[in-house]
Coordinates of C-alpha atoms in Angstrom, one line a residue:
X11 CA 0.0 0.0 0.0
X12 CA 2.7 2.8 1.1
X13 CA 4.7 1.4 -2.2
X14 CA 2.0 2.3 -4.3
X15 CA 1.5 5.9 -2.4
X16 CA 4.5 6.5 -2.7
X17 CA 5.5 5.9 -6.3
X18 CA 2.9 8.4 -6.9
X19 CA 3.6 11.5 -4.9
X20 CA 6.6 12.8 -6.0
X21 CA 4.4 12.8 -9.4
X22 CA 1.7 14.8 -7.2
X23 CA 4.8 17.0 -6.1
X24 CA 5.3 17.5 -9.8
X25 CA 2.0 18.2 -10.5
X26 CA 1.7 20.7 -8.2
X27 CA 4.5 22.8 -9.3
X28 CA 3.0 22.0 -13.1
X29 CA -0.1 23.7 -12.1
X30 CA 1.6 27.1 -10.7
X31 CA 3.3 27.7 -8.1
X32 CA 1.3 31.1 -6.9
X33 CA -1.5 28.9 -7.3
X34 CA -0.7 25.9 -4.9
X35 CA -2.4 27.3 -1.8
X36 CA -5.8 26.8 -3.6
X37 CA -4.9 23.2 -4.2
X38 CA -4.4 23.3 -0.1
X39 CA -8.4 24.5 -0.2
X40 CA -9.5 22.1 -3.5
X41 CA -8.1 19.2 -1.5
X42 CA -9.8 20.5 1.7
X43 CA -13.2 20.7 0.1
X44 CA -12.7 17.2 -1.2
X45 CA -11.9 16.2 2.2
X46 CA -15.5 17.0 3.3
X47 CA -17.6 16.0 0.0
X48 CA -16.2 12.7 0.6
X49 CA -15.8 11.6 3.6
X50 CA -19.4 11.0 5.1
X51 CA -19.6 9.4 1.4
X52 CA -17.3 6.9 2.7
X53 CA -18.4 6.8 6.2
X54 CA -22.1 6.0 4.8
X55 CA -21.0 3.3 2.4
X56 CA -19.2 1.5 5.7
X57 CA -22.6 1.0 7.4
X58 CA -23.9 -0.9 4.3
X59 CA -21.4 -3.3 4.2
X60 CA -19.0 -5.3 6.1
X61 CA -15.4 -2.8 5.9
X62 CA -13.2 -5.4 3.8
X63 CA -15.8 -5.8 1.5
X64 CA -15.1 -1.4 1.1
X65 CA -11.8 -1.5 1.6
X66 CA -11.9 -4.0 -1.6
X67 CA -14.0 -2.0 -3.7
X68 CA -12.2 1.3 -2.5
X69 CA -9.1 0.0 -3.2
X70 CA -9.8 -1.2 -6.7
X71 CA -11.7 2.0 -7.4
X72 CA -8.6 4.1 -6.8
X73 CA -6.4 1.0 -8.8
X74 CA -8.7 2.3 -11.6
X75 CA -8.9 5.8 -11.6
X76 CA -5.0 5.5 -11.4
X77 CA -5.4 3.4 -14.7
X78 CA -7.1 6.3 -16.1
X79 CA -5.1 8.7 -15.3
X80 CA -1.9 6.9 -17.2
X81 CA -4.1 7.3 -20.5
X82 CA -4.6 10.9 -19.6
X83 CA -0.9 11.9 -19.0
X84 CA -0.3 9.4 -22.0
X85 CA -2.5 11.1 -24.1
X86 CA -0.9 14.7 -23.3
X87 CA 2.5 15.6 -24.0
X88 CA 2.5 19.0 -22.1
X89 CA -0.1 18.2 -18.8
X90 CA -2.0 21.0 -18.8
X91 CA -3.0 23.3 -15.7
X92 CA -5.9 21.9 -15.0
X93 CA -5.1 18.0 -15.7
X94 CA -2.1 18.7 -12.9
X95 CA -4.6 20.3 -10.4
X96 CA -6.8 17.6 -10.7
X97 CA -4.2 15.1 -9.9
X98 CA -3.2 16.9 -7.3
X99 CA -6.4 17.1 -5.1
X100 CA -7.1 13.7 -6.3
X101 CA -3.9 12.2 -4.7
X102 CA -4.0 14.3 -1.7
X103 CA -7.7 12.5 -1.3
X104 CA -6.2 9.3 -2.4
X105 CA -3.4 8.9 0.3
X106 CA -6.1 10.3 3.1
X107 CA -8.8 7.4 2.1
X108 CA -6.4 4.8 1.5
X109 CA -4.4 4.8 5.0
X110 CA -7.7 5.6 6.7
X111 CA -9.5 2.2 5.3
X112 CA -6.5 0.1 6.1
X113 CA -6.1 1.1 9.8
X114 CA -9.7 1.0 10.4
X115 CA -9.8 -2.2 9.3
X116 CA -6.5 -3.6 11.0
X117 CA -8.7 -2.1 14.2
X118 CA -10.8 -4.9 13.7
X119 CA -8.5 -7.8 12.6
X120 CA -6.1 -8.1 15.5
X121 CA -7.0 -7.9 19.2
X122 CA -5.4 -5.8 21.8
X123 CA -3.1 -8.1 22.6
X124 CA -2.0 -9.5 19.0
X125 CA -2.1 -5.4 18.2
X126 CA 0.8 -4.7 20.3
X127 CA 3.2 -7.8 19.1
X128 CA 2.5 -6.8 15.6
X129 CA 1.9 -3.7 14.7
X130 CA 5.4 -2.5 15.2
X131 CA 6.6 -5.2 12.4
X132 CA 3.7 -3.8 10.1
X133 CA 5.2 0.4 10.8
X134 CA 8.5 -1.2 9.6
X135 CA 6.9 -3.2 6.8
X136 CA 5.4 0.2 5.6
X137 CA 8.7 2.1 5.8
X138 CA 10.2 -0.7 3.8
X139 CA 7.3 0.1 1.2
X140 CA 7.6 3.4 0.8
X141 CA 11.4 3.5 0.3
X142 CA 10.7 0.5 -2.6
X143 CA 7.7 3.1 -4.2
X144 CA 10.4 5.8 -3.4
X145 CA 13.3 3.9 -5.4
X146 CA 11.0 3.2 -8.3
X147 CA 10.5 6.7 -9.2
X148 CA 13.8 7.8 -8.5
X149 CA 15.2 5.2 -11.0
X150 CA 12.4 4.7 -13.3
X151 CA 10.7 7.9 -14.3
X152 CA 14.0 9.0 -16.9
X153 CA 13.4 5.1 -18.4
X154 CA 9.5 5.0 -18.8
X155 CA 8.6 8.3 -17.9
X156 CA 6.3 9.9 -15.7
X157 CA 2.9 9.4 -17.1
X158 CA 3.6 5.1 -16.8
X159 CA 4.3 5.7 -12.8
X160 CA 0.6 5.5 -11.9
X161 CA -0.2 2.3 -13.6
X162 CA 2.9 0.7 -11.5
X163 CA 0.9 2.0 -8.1
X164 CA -2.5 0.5 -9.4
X165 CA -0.3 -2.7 -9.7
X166 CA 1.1 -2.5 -5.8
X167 CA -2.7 -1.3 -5.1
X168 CA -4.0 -4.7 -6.4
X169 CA -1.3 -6.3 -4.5
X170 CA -2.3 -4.5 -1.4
X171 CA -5.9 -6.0 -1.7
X172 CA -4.5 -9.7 -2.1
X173 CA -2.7 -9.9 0.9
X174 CA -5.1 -8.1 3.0
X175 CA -7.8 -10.1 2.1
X176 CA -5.3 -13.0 2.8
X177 CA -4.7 -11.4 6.7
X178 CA -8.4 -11.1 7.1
X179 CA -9.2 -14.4 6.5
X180 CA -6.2 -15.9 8.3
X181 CA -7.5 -13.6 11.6
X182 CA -11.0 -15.3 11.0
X183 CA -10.0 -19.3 11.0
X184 CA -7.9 -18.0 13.9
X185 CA -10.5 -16.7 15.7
X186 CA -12.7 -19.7 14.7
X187 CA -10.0 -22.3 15.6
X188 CA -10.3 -21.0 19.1
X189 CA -13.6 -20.6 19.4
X190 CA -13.3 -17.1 19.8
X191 CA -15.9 -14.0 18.4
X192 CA -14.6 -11.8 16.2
X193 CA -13.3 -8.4 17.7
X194 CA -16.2 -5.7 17.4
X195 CA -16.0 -3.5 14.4
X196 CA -14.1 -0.3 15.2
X197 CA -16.5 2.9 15.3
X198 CA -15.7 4.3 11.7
X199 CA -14.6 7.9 11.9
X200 CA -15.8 9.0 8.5
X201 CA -19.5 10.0 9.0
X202 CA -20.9 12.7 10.4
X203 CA -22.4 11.6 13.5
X204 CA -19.0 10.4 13.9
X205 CA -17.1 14.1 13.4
X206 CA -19.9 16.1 15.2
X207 CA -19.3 13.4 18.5
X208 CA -15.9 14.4 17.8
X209 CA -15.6 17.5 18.1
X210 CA -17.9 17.7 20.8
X211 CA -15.6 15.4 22.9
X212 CA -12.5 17.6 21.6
X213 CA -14.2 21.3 22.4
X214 CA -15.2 19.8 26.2
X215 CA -11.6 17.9 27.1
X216 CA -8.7 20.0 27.5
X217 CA -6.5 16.7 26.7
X218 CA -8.3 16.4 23.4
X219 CA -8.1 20.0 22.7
X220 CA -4.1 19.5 23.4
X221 CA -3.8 16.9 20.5
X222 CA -5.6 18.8 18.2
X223 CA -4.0 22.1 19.2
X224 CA -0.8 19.9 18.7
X225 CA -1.7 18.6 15.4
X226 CA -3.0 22.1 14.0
X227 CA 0.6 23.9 15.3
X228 CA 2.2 21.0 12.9
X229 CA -0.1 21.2 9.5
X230 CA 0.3 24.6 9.3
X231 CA 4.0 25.1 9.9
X232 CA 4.7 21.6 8.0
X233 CA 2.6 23.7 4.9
X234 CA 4.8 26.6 5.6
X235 CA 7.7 24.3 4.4
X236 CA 5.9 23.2 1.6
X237 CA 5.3 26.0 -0.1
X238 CA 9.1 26.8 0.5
X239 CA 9.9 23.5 -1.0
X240 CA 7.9 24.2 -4.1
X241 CA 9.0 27.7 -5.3
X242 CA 12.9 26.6 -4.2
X243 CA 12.5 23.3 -7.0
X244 CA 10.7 25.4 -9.7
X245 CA 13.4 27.7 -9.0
X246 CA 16.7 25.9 -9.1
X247 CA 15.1 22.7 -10.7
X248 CA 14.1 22.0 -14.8
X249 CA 12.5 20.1 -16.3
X250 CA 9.5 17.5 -15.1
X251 CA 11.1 14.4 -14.8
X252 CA 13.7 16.0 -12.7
X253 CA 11.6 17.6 -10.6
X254 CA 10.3 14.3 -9.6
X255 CA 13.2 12.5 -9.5
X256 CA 14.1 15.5 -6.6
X257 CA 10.7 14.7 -4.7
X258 CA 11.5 11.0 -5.4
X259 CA 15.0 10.8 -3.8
X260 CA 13.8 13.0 -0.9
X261 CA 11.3 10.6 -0.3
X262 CA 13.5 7.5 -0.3
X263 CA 16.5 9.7 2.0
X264 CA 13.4 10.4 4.4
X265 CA 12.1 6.5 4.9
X266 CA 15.7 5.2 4.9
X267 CA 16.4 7.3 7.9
X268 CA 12.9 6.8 9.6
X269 CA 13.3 3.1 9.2
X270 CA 17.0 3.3 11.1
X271 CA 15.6 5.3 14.1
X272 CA 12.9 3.4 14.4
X273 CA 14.7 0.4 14.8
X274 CA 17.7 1.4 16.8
X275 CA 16.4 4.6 18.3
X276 CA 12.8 5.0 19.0
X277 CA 11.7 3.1 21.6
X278 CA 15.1 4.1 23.8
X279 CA 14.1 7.7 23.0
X280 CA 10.9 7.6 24.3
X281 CA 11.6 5.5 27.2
X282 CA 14.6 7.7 27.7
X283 CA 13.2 11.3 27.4
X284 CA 9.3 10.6 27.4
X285 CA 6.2 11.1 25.5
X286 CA 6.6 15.2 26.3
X287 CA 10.1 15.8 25.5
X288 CA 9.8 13.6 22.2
X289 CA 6.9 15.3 20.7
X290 CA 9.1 18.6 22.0
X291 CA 11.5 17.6 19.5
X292 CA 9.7 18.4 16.3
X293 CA 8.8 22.0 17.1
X294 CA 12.7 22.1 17.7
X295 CA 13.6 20.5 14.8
X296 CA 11.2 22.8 12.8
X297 CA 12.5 26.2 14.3
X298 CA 15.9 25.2 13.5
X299 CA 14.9 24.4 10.2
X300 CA 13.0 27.6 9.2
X301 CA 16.3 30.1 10.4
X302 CA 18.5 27.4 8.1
X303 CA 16.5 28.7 5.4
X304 CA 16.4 32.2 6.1
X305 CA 20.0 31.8 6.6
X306 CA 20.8 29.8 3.8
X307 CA 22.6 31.8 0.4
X308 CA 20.9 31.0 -2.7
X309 CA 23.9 28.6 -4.1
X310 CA 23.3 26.6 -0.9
X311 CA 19.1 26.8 -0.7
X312 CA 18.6 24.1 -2.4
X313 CA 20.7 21.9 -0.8
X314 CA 19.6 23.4 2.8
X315 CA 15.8 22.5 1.6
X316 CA 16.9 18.8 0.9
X317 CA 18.5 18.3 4.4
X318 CA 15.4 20.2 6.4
X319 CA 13.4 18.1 4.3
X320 CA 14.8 14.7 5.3
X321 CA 15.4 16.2 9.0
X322 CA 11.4 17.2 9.6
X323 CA 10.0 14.6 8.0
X324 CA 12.0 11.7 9.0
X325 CA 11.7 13.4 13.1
X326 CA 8.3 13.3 12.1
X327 CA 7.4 9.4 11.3
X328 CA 10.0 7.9 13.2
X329 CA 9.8 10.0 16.8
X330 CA 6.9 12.4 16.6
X331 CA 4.1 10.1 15.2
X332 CA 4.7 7.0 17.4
X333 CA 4.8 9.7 20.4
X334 CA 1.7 11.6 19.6
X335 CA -0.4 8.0 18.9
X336 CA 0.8 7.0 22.7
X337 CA -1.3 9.8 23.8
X338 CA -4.6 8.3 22.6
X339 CA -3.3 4.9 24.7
X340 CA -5.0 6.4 27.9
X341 CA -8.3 7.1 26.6
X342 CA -11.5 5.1 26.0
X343 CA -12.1 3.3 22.8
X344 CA -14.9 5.4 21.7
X345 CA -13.4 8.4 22.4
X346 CA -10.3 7.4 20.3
X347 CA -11.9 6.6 16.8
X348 CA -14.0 9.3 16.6
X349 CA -11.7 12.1 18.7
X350 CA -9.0 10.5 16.4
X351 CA -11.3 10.3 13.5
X352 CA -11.5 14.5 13.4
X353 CA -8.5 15.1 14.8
X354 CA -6.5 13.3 11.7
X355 CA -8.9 14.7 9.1
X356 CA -10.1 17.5 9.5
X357 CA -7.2 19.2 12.1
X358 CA -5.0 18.2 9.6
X359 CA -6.5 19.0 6.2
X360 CA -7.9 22.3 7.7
X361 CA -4.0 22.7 9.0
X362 CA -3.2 22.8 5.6
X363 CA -5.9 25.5 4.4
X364 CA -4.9 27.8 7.2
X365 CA -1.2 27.6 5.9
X366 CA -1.8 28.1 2.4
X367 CA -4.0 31.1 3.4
X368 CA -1.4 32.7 5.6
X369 CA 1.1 32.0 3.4
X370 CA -0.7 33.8 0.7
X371 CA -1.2 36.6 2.5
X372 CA 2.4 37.5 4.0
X373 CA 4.0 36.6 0.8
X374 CA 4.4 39.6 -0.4
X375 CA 5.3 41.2 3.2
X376 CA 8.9 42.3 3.8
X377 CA 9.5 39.6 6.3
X378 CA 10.2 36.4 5.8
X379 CA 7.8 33.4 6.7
X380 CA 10.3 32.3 10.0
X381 CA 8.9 35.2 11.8
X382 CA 5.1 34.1 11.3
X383 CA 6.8 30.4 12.3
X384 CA 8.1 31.2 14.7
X385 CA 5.4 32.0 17.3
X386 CA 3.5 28.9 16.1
X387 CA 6.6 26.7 17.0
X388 CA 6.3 28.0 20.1
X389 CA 2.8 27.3 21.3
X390 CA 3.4 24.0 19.7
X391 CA 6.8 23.1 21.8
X392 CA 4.3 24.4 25.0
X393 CA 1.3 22.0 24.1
X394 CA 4.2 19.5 23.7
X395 CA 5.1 19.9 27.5
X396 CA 1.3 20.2 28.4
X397 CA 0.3 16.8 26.2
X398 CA 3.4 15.0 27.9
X399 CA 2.8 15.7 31.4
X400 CA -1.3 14.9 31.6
X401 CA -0.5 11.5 29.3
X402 CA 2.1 11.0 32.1
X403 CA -0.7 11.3 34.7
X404 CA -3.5 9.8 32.8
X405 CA -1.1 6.7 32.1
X406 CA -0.4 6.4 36.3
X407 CA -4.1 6.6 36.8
X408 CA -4.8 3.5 34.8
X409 CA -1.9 1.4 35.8
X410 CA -3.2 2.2 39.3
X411 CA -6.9 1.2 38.3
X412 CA -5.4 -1.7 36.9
X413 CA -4.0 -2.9 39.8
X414 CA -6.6 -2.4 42.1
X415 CA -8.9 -3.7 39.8
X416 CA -7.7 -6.8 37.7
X417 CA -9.6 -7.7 34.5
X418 CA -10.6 -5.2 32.1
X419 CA -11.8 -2.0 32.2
X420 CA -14.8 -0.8 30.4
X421 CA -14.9 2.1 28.2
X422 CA -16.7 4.8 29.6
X423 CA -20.0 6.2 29.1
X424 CA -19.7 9.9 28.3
X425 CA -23.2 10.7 28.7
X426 CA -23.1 9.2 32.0
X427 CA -20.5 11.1 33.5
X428 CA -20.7 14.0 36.4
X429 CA -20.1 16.5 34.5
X430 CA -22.5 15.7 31.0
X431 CA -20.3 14.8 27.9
X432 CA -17.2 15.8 29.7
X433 CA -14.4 13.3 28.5
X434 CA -13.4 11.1 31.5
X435 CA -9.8 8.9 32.2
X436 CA -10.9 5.1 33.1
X437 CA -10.5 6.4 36.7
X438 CA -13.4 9.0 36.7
X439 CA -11.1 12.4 36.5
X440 CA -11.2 15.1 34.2
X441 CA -9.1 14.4 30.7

């Protein structure tokens, strides 16, 4: 799955830059907008039928618009503006849907217990895709060209549904061998009951609000850097296939180095430093990226881009998102897939629209973007600390239940609490 994503987004990359640079922050708001046409399209169709039987036609929906889309570029030897900002949004949508289907439906293959033996091998296995999807387009788009690279991620797509419908039924005769149920389905964040029970639990728990705080301080500083990214390649960078040849080899420097710290590093950095500090190393790593640009002489810029690049992003997958999912450890089920649910959608993709609007608007300012950064780096490093410490204390309050109370703990009932739809730790306080 993260092979075939990742073949295809240095192409989006591309595309973006194809379409015009001055006009990339409305490809921010196009993707935005598809964002919310689509997803309670999605979180309907998973009530109608059981989620591998969507995740199977999703998946080979997407396999065939990719198809089509390799006739299109085919077809046009210049892409036009409007063909590259329909890829665009259509990728963006693409990689959202896609990674969204196949951890709701993990949710529901594995137990808690099996979940926390294997999902550490399967973060691994998808690093190890995405540096194979990144080394395909690095060394195959001067061979068969960029418009072919789509239909090579329709054919890991197709190979993606194979083996997961393989896992799913391997989990079932397992289940059945032991005469066990089948876990519950997970609550499916994509509908709108879903994102308005969301954000309702978000707005009224000052944990929640913490994480989404968190995530919004990241999408729009991370979409700073973006739009950095883009005019530095259309600047210093010709033609298309170079262009995603760069995106390319950024992506495979990136996953090679996430998939070294997460072997040797992760797990002592986090039990070393904690969840606080760890998630404090992003904003960090971010600040010090955004003077190294402003910094930077233009002979060197492109160069300083590539290594911030690699830096953020790699910080990002190997010690910043394993860190930030330990927070949703010490709240209930519920609260998690549909908290989680808005907080990865929506937070994010409207992250991404509040970047591309401020960055429109202080473009033409006589400051640079690293003073506009800057303050958002901060009150991210400071919900950093704030998210580290009440995960500490949440954490200690269900060991301690735990203990006194072997067995295992139900999830709570928000509408029964004290204080009405106020999220709740296992233990009864406050989140």
């Amino acid at each position: 799955m993260l092979a075939a994503w990742y073949i295809i987004r240095p192409v989006r990359e591309q595309m973006g830059v194809q379409a015009g640079v001055e006009d990339l922050n409305y490809l921010f708001l196009g993707t935005l907008a598809a964002t919310l046409l689509f997803t309670p399209v999605y979180g309907a169709l998973v009530h109608l039928a059981p989620r591998r039987v969507i995740l199977v036609a999703l998946y080979s929906f997407l396999a065939i618009n990719l198809i089509a889309f390799t006739f299109v570029l085919r077809a046009q030897p210049e892409v036009g503006p409007w063909t590259a900002r329909l890829f665009y949004v259509w990728a963006s949508a693409f990689n959202l849907f896609v990674m969204a289907a196949f951890t709701s439906l993990m949710a529901d293959v594995w137990t808690l217990e099996q979940a926390k033996r294997v999902f550490g091998g399967i973060a691994v296995g998808g690093t190890a895709g995405a540096i194979l999807g990144s080394t395909i387009t690095a060394t195959l788009t001067r061979h068969i060209g960029q418009e072919h690279l789509p239909l090579a991620s329709a054919a890991f797509l197709v190979g993606a549904i194979v083996v997961l419908l393989q896992a799913e039924r391997a989990s079932a005769r397992a289940h059945a061998k032991r005469n066990e149920p089948a876990t519950d389905p997970a609550p499916s964040p994509f509908s709108w009951k879903s994102l308005v029970e969301g954000v309702t639990m978000t707005a009224r728990s000052p944990y929640l609000l913490g994480i989404a705080v968190f995530m919004l301080c990241q999408t729009i500083t991370g979409s700073f850097f973006y739009f950095q990214q883009a005019r530095i390649v259309d600047r210093f960078v010709d033609g298309r296939a170079a262009q995603t040849q760069l995106f390319a080899s950024i992506n495979l420097w990136t996953n090679i180095l996430t998939i070294v710290v997460q072997i040797f590093l992760t797990g002592r950095v986090i039990r070393a430093l904690g969840v606080g500090p760890t998630l404090l190393l992003l904003p960090i790593i971010f600040t010090l990226g955004f003077l190294a640009l402003e910094l930077a002489p233009d002979e060197a810029l492109l160069t300083t881009m590539v290594v911030v690049l690699v830096a953020t992003r790699a910080s990002n997958f190997a010690l910043s998102k394993p860190a930030r999912e330990t927070l949703f450890t010490v709240i209930p089920r519920n609260e998690k897939y549909k908290a989680k649910g808005f907080v990865d959608t929506f937070i994010y993709r409207g992250g991404d629209a509040i970047g591309a609007v401020a960055d429109k608007a202080v473009k033409g300012a006589e400051f640079g973007i690293v003073w506009i950064a800057l303050p958002i780096t901060t009150l991210w490093g400071a919900t950093a600390i704030f998210l580290g410490a009440r995960q500490r204390r949440l954490a200690h309050a269900t060991n301690r239940e735990n203990t006194l109370h072997p067995g295992p703990i139900e999830p709570v009932d928000l509408a029964a609490t004290p204080v009405a739809g106020a999220a709740r730790s296992p233990r009864g306080e406050p989140l």
